[in-house]
Short mmCIF file of C-alpha atoms and ligand atoms in Angstrom, two decimals:
data_model
loop_
_atom_site.label_atom_id
_atom_site.label_comp_id
_atom_site.label_asym_id
_atom_site.label_seq_id
_atom_site.Cartn_x
_atom_site.Cartn_y
_atom_site.Cartn_z
CA MET A 1 -48.07 -109.37 -11.45
CA GLN A 2 -47.06 -106.31 -9.43
CA PRO A 3 -44.63 -105.48 -6.61
CA ARG A 4 -46.11 -104.60 -3.21
CA ASP A 5 -47.62 -101.12 -2.78
CA LEU A 6 -44.57 -98.85 -3.06
CA SER A 7 -46.47 -95.58 -3.34
CA ASP A 8 -45.03 -94.36 0.01
CA HIS A 9 -41.50 -95.18 -1.13
CA ALA A 10 -39.55 -92.17 -2.36
CA VAL A 11 -37.07 -92.41 -5.22
CA TYR A 12 -33.54 -91.28 -4.35
CA ARG A 13 -32.67 -88.20 -6.42
CA ALA A 14 -28.92 -87.92 -6.76
CA GLY A 15 -27.15 -84.74 -7.78
CA ARG A 16 -26.89 -84.67 -11.56
CA GLY A 17 -23.84 -86.07 -13.32
CA ILE A 18 -21.53 -84.15 -15.62
CA GLU A 19 -22.11 -86.34 -18.69
CA GLU A 20 -25.87 -86.12 -18.27
CA VAL A 21 -25.88 -82.32 -18.02
CA ALA A 22 -23.30 -81.84 -20.78
CA ARG A 23 -25.32 -83.92 -23.21
CA GLU A 24 -28.52 -82.08 -22.37
CA LEU A 25 -26.97 -78.62 -22.77
CA GLY A 26 -24.72 -79.55 -25.68
CA LEU A 27 -21.64 -78.55 -23.65
CA ASP A 28 -18.21 -80.17 -23.34
CA PRO A 29 -18.06 -82.13 -20.04
CA ASP A 30 -14.64 -80.56 -19.41
CA ASP A 31 -16.24 -77.12 -19.28
CA LEU A 32 -18.57 -78.14 -16.47
CA VAL A 33 -17.84 -78.07 -12.77
CA LYS A 34 -19.90 -80.51 -10.74
CA LEU A 35 -20.60 -79.30 -7.22
CA SER A 36 -23.85 -81.15 -6.58
CA SER A 37 -23.01 -84.46 -4.88
CA ASN A 38 -20.38 -83.63 -2.24
CA GLU A 39 -17.78 -85.77 -3.99
CA ASN A 40 -14.10 -85.01 -3.44
CA VAL A 41 -13.12 -82.81 -6.40
CA LEU A 42 -9.46 -83.78 -5.86
CA GLY A 43 -10.36 -87.32 -6.88
CA PRO A 44 -9.55 -90.53 -5.04
CA SER A 45 -6.59 -90.90 -2.75
CA PRO A 46 -3.68 -91.66 -5.14
CA LYS A 47 -2.68 -94.55 -2.88
CA ALA A 48 -6.18 -96.00 -3.22
CA ALA A 49 -6.03 -95.63 -7.01
CA ALA A 50 -2.69 -97.45 -7.03
CA ALA A 51 -4.16 -100.26 -4.89
CA LEU A 52 -7.02 -100.65 -7.37
CA ARG A 53 -4.53 -101.18 -10.17
CA GLU A 54 -2.35 -103.44 -8.08
CA TYR A 55 -5.22 -105.74 -7.08
CA ALA A 56 -7.11 -105.68 -10.38
CA ASP A 57 -6.07 -109.22 -11.24
CA ARG A 58 -7.68 -110.50 -8.02
CA ALA A 59 -11.12 -109.47 -9.18
CA HIS A 60 -12.12 -113.06 -9.80
CA GLN A 61 -11.88 -113.92 -6.09
CA TYR A 62 -14.57 -113.45 -3.49
CA PRO A 63 -13.35 -110.89 -0.95
CA LYS A 64 -12.27 -112.63 2.25
CA ALA A 65 -8.87 -111.53 3.49
CA SER A 66 -9.39 -107.94 2.33
CA HIS A 67 -12.64 -107.68 4.33
CA THR A 68 -10.94 -109.13 7.42
CA ASP A 69 -7.92 -106.84 7.02
CA LEU A 70 -9.96 -103.67 6.62
CA THR A 71 -12.22 -104.57 9.55
CA ALA A 72 -9.18 -105.22 11.75
CA ARG A 73 -7.57 -101.97 10.70
CA LEU A 74 -10.67 -99.91 11.47
CA ALA A 75 -11.21 -101.71 14.79
CA ASP A 76 -7.66 -100.81 15.71
CA ASP A 77 -8.01 -97.18 14.60
CA TRP A 78 -11.23 -96.73 16.59
CA ASP A 79 -10.22 -98.84 19.59
CA LEU A 80 -13.12 -101.24 19.19
CA SER A 81 -13.37 -104.99 18.64
CA ALA A 82 -13.48 -106.31 15.07
CA GLU A 83 -17.10 -107.45 15.38
CA GLN A 84 -18.12 -103.85 16.14
CA VAL A 85 -17.05 -102.74 12.64
CA TRP A 86 -19.81 -103.41 10.11
CA LEU A 87 -18.46 -102.94 6.58
CA ALA A 88 -21.07 -102.34 3.93
CA ASN A 89 -21.79 -101.21 0.40
CA GLY A 90 -21.48 -97.51 1.20
CA GLY A 91 -22.89 -95.79 4.25
CA ASP A 92 -26.24 -96.56 2.64
CA GLY A 93 -25.50 -100.26 3.02
CA VAL A 94 -24.85 -99.70 6.74
CA LEU A 95 -28.31 -98.14 7.04
CA ASP A 96 -29.78 -101.26 5.44
CA CYS A 97 -27.89 -103.58 7.79
CA LEU A 98 -29.20 -101.64 10.78
CA SER A 99 -32.76 -101.70 9.44
CA ARG A 100 -32.55 -105.45 9.01
CA ALA A 101 -31.00 -105.98 12.43
CA LEU A 102 -33.40 -103.75 14.36
CA LEU A 103 -36.77 -103.21 12.73
CA HIS A 104 -39.82 -105.33 13.34
CA PRO A 105 -42.42 -104.89 10.59
CA GLY A 106 -44.39 -101.69 11.17
CA GLU A 107 -41.91 -100.23 13.63
CA ARG A 108 -41.11 -96.55 13.32
CA VAL A 109 -37.89 -94.62 12.87
CA LEU A 110 -37.36 -90.88 13.38
CA VAL A 111 -35.50 -88.86 10.73
CA PRO A 112 -34.47 -85.22 10.47
CA GLU A 113 -36.28 -82.87 8.14
CA PRO A 114 -34.65 -81.50 6.10
CA GLY A 115 -32.42 -84.50 5.84
CA PHE A 116 -30.83 -87.38 4.01
CA ALA A 117 -33.48 -89.24 2.00
CA TYR A 118 -32.09 -92.74 2.37
CA TYR A 119 -32.84 -93.04 6.13
CA GLY A 120 -36.56 -93.21 5.49
CA MET A 121 -36.16 -95.17 2.27
CA SER A 122 -34.16 -97.89 4.00
CA ALA A 123 -36.67 -98.15 6.83
CA ARG A 124 -39.59 -98.44 4.40
CA ASN A 125 -37.74 -101.02 2.32
CA HIS A 126 -37.49 -103.07 5.50
CA HIS A 127 -41.20 -102.71 6.31
CA GLY A 128 -40.70 -99.88 8.79
CA GLU A 129 -42.51 -96.55 9.07
CA VAL A 130 -41.08 -93.07 9.21
CA GLY A 131 -41.65 -90.07 11.46
CA THR A 132 -39.74 -86.79 11.28
CA TYR A 133 -38.27 -84.20 13.61
CA ALA A 134 -37.83 -80.68 12.33
CA LEU A 135 -34.52 -78.85 12.20
CA SER A 136 -35.49 -75.22 11.98
CA LYS A 137 -33.96 -72.90 9.45
CA ALA A 138 -34.92 -69.93 11.61
CA ASP A 139 -32.76 -71.55 14.33
CA ASP A 140 -29.88 -72.19 11.90
CA PHE A 141 -30.72 -75.92 11.91
CA ALA A 142 -29.51 -76.15 15.53
CA GLN A 143 -29.24 -79.76 16.70
CA THR A 144 -29.96 -80.39 20.37
CA ALA A 145 -31.39 -83.35 22.27
CA ASP A 146 -34.51 -81.29 23.04
CA VAL A 147 -35.16 -80.54 19.37
CA VAL A 148 -35.21 -84.27 18.60
CA LEU A 149 -36.99 -85.37 21.78
CA SER A 150 -39.86 -82.94 21.19
CA ASP A 151 -40.88 -85.12 18.22
CA TYR A 152 -39.78 -88.46 19.69
CA ASP A 153 -42.43 -91.08 20.40
CA GLY A 154 -40.64 -94.34 21.16
CA GLU A 155 -39.20 -94.86 17.67
CA ARG A 156 -36.79 -97.76 17.26
CA ILE A 157 -34.03 -95.82 15.47
CA VAL A 158 -33.37 -92.08 15.74
CA TYR A 159 -31.08 -90.73 13.03
CA VAL A 160 -28.77 -87.81 13.76
CA THR A 161 -26.65 -86.37 10.95
CA SER A 162 -23.60 -84.60 12.32
CA PRO A 163 -22.37 -82.75 10.32
CA HIS A 164 -25.85 -82.39 8.88
CA ASN A 165 -26.59 -82.60 5.17
CA PRO A 166 -27.63 -80.16 3.70
CA SER A 167 -27.15 -77.45 6.38
CA GLY A 168 -23.69 -78.28 7.78
CA SER A 169 -24.79 -77.98 11.43
CA VAL A 170 -23.55 -80.39 14.11
CA MET A 171 -24.86 -82.04 17.28
CA PRO A 172 -22.26 -81.77 20.04
CA ILE A 173 -21.45 -85.00 21.79
CA ASP A 174 -23.04 -84.02 25.12
CA GLU A 175 -26.30 -83.46 23.25
CA VAL A 176 -26.01 -86.88 21.58
CA GLU A 177 -25.54 -88.36 25.03
CA ALA A 178 -28.54 -86.44 26.39
CA LEU A 179 -30.58 -87.74 23.46
CA ALA A 180 -29.56 -91.33 24.13
CA GLU A 181 -30.46 -90.82 27.80
CA GLY A 182 -33.80 -89.30 26.87
CA THR A 183 -34.91 -92.12 24.57
CA ASP A 184 -36.16 -95.59 25.52
CA GLU A 185 -33.84 -98.47 26.28
CA GLU A 186 -34.74 -100.17 22.98
CA THR A 187 -34.10 -97.08 20.84
CA LEU A 188 -30.86 -96.77 18.89
CA VAL A 189 -29.41 -93.31 18.26
CA LEU A 190 -27.51 -93.57 14.99
CA VAL A 191 -25.02 -90.73 14.48
CA ASP A 192 -24.27 -90.38 10.78
CA GLU A 193 -20.74 -88.95 10.56
CA ALA A 194 -20.42 -89.11 6.76
CA TYR A 195 -18.79 -85.65 6.84
CA ALA A 196 -16.96 -85.87 10.17
CA GLU A 197 -13.47 -85.54 8.67
CA PHE A 198 -14.36 -81.93 7.80
CA SER A 199 -15.39 -81.03 11.36
CA LYS A 200 -13.31 -80.42 14.45
CA ILE A 201 -15.95 -81.69 16.87
CA PRO A 202 -15.17 -85.09 18.44
CA SER A 203 -16.71 -88.27 17.02
CA ALA A 204 -19.58 -89.91 18.90
CA VAL A 205 -17.57 -93.14 18.81
CA SER A 206 -16.67 -92.58 22.48
CA LEU A 207 -20.37 -93.16 23.25
CA VAL A 208 -20.28 -96.41 21.25
CA ARG A 209 -17.54 -97.58 23.61
CA GLU A 210 -19.58 -96.65 26.69
CA ARG A 211 -23.19 -97.50 25.80
CA ASP A 212 -25.32 -100.11 24.05
CA ASP A 213 -27.67 -97.64 22.31
CA VAL A 214 -25.47 -95.34 20.19
CA ALA A 215 -23.94 -96.33 16.85
CA VAL A 216 -21.87 -94.31 14.36
CA LEU A 217 -21.82 -94.40 10.56
CA ARG A 218 -18.77 -93.40 8.51
CA THR A 219 -18.01 -93.52 4.80
CA PHE A 220 -15.12 -93.43 2.35
CA SER A 221 -17.31 -91.55 -0.15
CA LYS A 222 -16.61 -87.99 0.94
CA ALA A 223 -13.20 -87.10 2.41
CA TYR A 224 -11.44 -90.15 0.95
CA GLY A 225 -12.80 -89.55 -2.54
CA LEU A 226 -14.07 -93.11 -3.02
CA ALA A 227 -17.78 -92.52 -3.68
CA GLY A 228 -17.60 -94.72 -6.77
CA MET A 229 -16.22 -97.67 -4.80
CA ARG A 230 -19.20 -97.85 -2.39
CA LEU A 231 -17.54 -98.33 0.98
CA GLY A 232 -18.88 -97.36 4.38
CA TYR A 233 -19.01 -98.83 7.86
CA GLY A 234 -20.94 -98.80 11.08
CA LEU A 235 -19.39 -98.70 14.55
CA ILE A 236 -21.78 -100.74 16.67
CA PRO A 237 -22.19 -101.39 20.42
CA VAL A 238 -20.43 -104.58 21.42
CA GLU A 239 -23.56 -105.97 23.14
CA TRP A 240 -25.28 -106.76 19.84
CA ALA A 241 -22.53 -106.31 17.24
CA ASP A 242 -22.66 -110.04 16.40
CA ALA A 243 -26.00 -109.40 14.61
CA TYR A 244 -23.95 -108.34 11.56
CA ALA A 245 -23.13 -111.94 10.70
CA ARG A 246 -26.87 -112.62 10.40
CA VAL A 247 -27.94 -109.59 8.37
CA HIS A 248 -25.24 -108.63 5.92
CA THR A 249 -25.19 -109.98 2.39
CA PRO A 250 -22.53 -112.66 1.90
CA PHE A 251 -19.96 -110.42 0.17
CA ASP A 252 -21.26 -106.89 0.41
CA THR A 253 -17.96 -105.07 0.00
CA GLY A 254 -15.79 -105.88 -3.00
CA GLU A 255 -12.19 -107.08 -2.99
CA LEU A 256 -10.90 -103.97 -4.76
CA THR A 257 -13.14 -101.75 -2.65
CA CYS A 258 -11.62 -103.05 0.59
CA ARG A 259 -8.08 -102.76 -0.81
CA ALA A 260 -8.76 -99.18 -1.86
CA GLY A 261 -10.13 -98.42 1.61
CA LEU A 262 -7.04 -99.84 3.31
CA ALA A 263 -4.74 -97.80 1.10
CA ALA A 264 -6.78 -94.63 1.61
CA LEU A 265 -6.42 -94.96 5.38
CA ASP A 266 -2.66 -94.72 4.89
CA ASP A 267 -2.90 -91.62 2.73
CA ASP A 268 -2.75 -88.81 5.27
CA GLU A 269 -1.45 -86.40 2.69
CA HIS A 270 -4.52 -86.70 0.48
CA LEU A 271 -6.84 -86.36 3.47
CA GLU A 272 -5.04 -83.29 4.79
CA ARG A 273 -5.00 -81.66 1.37
CA THR A 274 -8.73 -82.35 1.03
CA VAL A 275 -9.63 -80.94 4.44
CA LYS A 276 -7.53 -77.81 3.87
CA MET A 277 -9.16 -77.22 0.49
CA VAL A 278 -12.62 -77.59 2.06
CA GLU A 279 -11.83 -75.17 4.90
CA ASP A 280 -10.58 -72.58 2.42
CA ALA A 281 -13.61 -73.09 0.19
CA ARG A 282 -16.08 -72.70 3.05
CA ALA A 283 -14.49 -69.44 4.11
CA TYR A 284 -14.39 -68.19 0.54
CA LEU A 285 -18.04 -68.98 -0.18
CA ALA A 286 -19.17 -67.40 3.10
CA ASP A 287 -17.27 -64.20 2.16
CA GLU A 288 -17.91 -64.00 -1.55
CA LEU A 289 -21.47 -65.24 -2.09
CA ASP A 290 -24.02 -62.45 -2.06
CA ALA A 291 -26.62 -64.89 -0.74
CA PRO A 292 -26.75 -65.65 2.99
CA THR A 293 -25.01 -68.94 3.93
CA TRP A 294 -24.90 -71.15 7.02
CA GLU A 295 -21.74 -72.08 8.89
CA SER A 296 -20.85 -75.55 7.63
CA HIS A 297 -18.89 -78.41 9.17
CA GLY A 298 -19.17 -80.44 5.94
CA ASN A 299 -17.62 -80.24 2.46
CA PHE A 300 -20.51 -78.10 1.20
CA VAL A 301 -22.24 -74.81 1.92
CA LEU A 302 -25.98 -74.13 1.97
CA ALA A 303 -26.95 -70.76 0.50
CA GLU A 304 -30.33 -69.04 0.46
CA VAL A 305 -30.63 -67.74 -3.08
CA GLY A 306 -34.38 -67.07 -3.38
CA ASP A 307 -35.55 -69.52 -6.02
CA GLY A 308 -33.19 -72.49 -5.75
CA THR A 309 -34.55 -74.27 -8.80
CA ALA A 310 -34.26 -71.21 -11.06
CA VAL A 311 -30.78 -70.36 -9.75
CA SER A 312 -29.45 -73.91 -10.09
CA GLU A 313 -30.84 -74.19 -13.62
CA ALA A 314 -29.37 -70.85 -14.63
CA ALA A 315 -26.00 -71.73 -13.05
CA GLN A 316 -26.02 -75.03 -14.89
CA ARG A 317 -26.43 -73.24 -18.20
CA GLU A 318 -23.21 -71.41 -17.25
CA GLY A 319 -21.51 -74.73 -16.57
CA VAL A 320 -21.75 -74.79 -12.74
CA ILE A 321 -23.82 -77.68 -11.34
CA VAL A 322 -25.06 -77.15 -7.77
CA ARG A 323 -27.72 -78.98 -5.78
CA ASP A 324 -31.23 -77.57 -5.93
CA CYS A 325 -32.54 -78.18 -2.39
CA SER A 326 -36.25 -78.51 -3.25
CA SER A 327 -36.07 -82.24 -2.60
CA PHE A 328 -34.83 -81.41 0.91
CA GLY A 329 -37.86 -79.17 1.43
CA LEU A 330 -35.70 -76.03 1.07
CA PRO A 331 -36.76 -74.68 -2.35
CA GLU A 332 -35.18 -71.30 -1.56
CA CYS A 333 -31.71 -72.81 -1.18
CA VAL A 334 -28.91 -74.40 -3.14
CA ARG A 335 -26.10 -76.56 -1.74
CA ILE A 336 -22.63 -76.03 -3.18
CA THR A 337 -19.94 -78.69 -2.81
CA CYS A 338 -16.55 -77.30 -1.77
CA GLY A 339 -13.90 -77.43 -4.48
CA THR A 340 -10.62 -75.89 -5.54
CA ALA A 341 -9.97 -72.14 -5.31
CA GLU A 342 -10.48 -71.85 -9.04
CA GLN A 343 -13.78 -73.73 -8.95
CA MET A 344 -15.01 -71.67 -6.00
CA GLU A 345 -14.21 -68.41 -7.78
CA ARG A 346 -16.16 -69.53 -10.78
CA ALA A 347 -19.07 -70.89 -8.72
CA ALA A 348 -19.39 -67.70 -6.65
CA ALA A 349 -19.19 -65.48 -9.72
CA VAL A 350 -21.84 -67.49 -11.59
CA LEU A 351 -24.16 -67.83 -8.60
CA ASN A 352 -23.94 -64.12 -7.79
CA GLU A 353 -24.62 -63.24 -11.40
CA VAL A 354 -27.61 -65.56 -11.91
CA SER A 355 -29.13 -64.73 -8.50
CA ALA A 356 -29.01 -61.02 -9.28
CA ALA A 357 -30.64 -61.50 -12.70
C1 PLP B 1 -23.12 -89.20 1.40
C2 PLP B 1 -23.88 -89.49 2.64
C3 PLP B 1 -23.92 -90.77 3.23
C4 PLP B 1 -23.27 -92.00 2.72
O1 PLP B 1 -23.08 -92.14 1.40
P1 PLP B 1 -22.41 -93.46 0.82
O2 PLP B 1 -21.87 -93.02 -0.48
O3 PLP B 1 -23.51 -94.49 0.72
O4 PLP B 1 -21.37 -93.90 1.79
C5 PLP B 1 -24.60 -90.93 4.40
N1 PLP B 1 -25.22 -89.92 4.99
C6 PLP B 1 -25.21 -88.70 4.47
C7 PLP B 1 -25.91 -87.61 5.20
C8 PLP B 1 -24.56 -88.44 3.28
O5 PLP B 1 -24.59 -87.20 2.77
#
């Protein structure tokens, strides 16, 4: 037997892991610096790590109270009702919940190009189809309602990534509102704020409070340093937020995951340290890289290095792993995750050296 025809389904290509690269190059993993997946190089919030140890002996229980507690906490923080907070297995899990809740078979979604691969993958996995709108490099990946609406044709979900991966550009909230106004009544504008902690622009959550057609996605994977725990959430209009109960898997966020999330929300120090490091790193890379870069609101910087594949492979041989952006349709670029001052010095030196060669 065979699965259904999956030839249109892309495979998610993650940034490469340290162990994988070290083995391949015969290097010591400790000599490598991994700047390819936008993880928090400072590690998890120490309070979250302590919670994981503290709750380890509860791992035999299905998560109930922890899910309720984290949902209540986030509802309180965002001034929403508990049913508007959709916890899921990473931000990716939120995308799946929304696909299940919204898509009829064959319905279309609209995704940015370049952009995050899982939007289209999730839609296809749920029998949807995918159209794209172009963010233009020549225009510094500017995100306006008009840019999206020029490619809009009644799609059911329109994905906006703000800050945008991989460019770092943002869509200001008045443009998000104009986009929601400009789309049909039955179209959801999903604002993916996976990197919002690194930006000073206001969250689109205010539109979730006011409207029934804007939702927001957030994650603990980036600023909170919990990518390995798989924890994200959607903030959903109250009018149809009760759909969650019908579409989420019975226990889609783990007991320890929820406890780690709760503890991380109380760890302002770790968050502030992370954001400060990222701001310093962005400024440093913009100054020190010979290659042109784009202003970034995320924990990464996009740089135009010429041949992104050659440069990332050469940098990797020097122990610096960055993201080749070919899979984003930007083969001339690499994306560098922000790290410590020491890591940024090394990354800039290596990238400048291998780009010049
Ligand atoms: C990292 C990321 C996410 C979510 O990742 P999870 O680890 O599944 O929470 C969502 N959108 C974008 C654009 C991302 O870069």
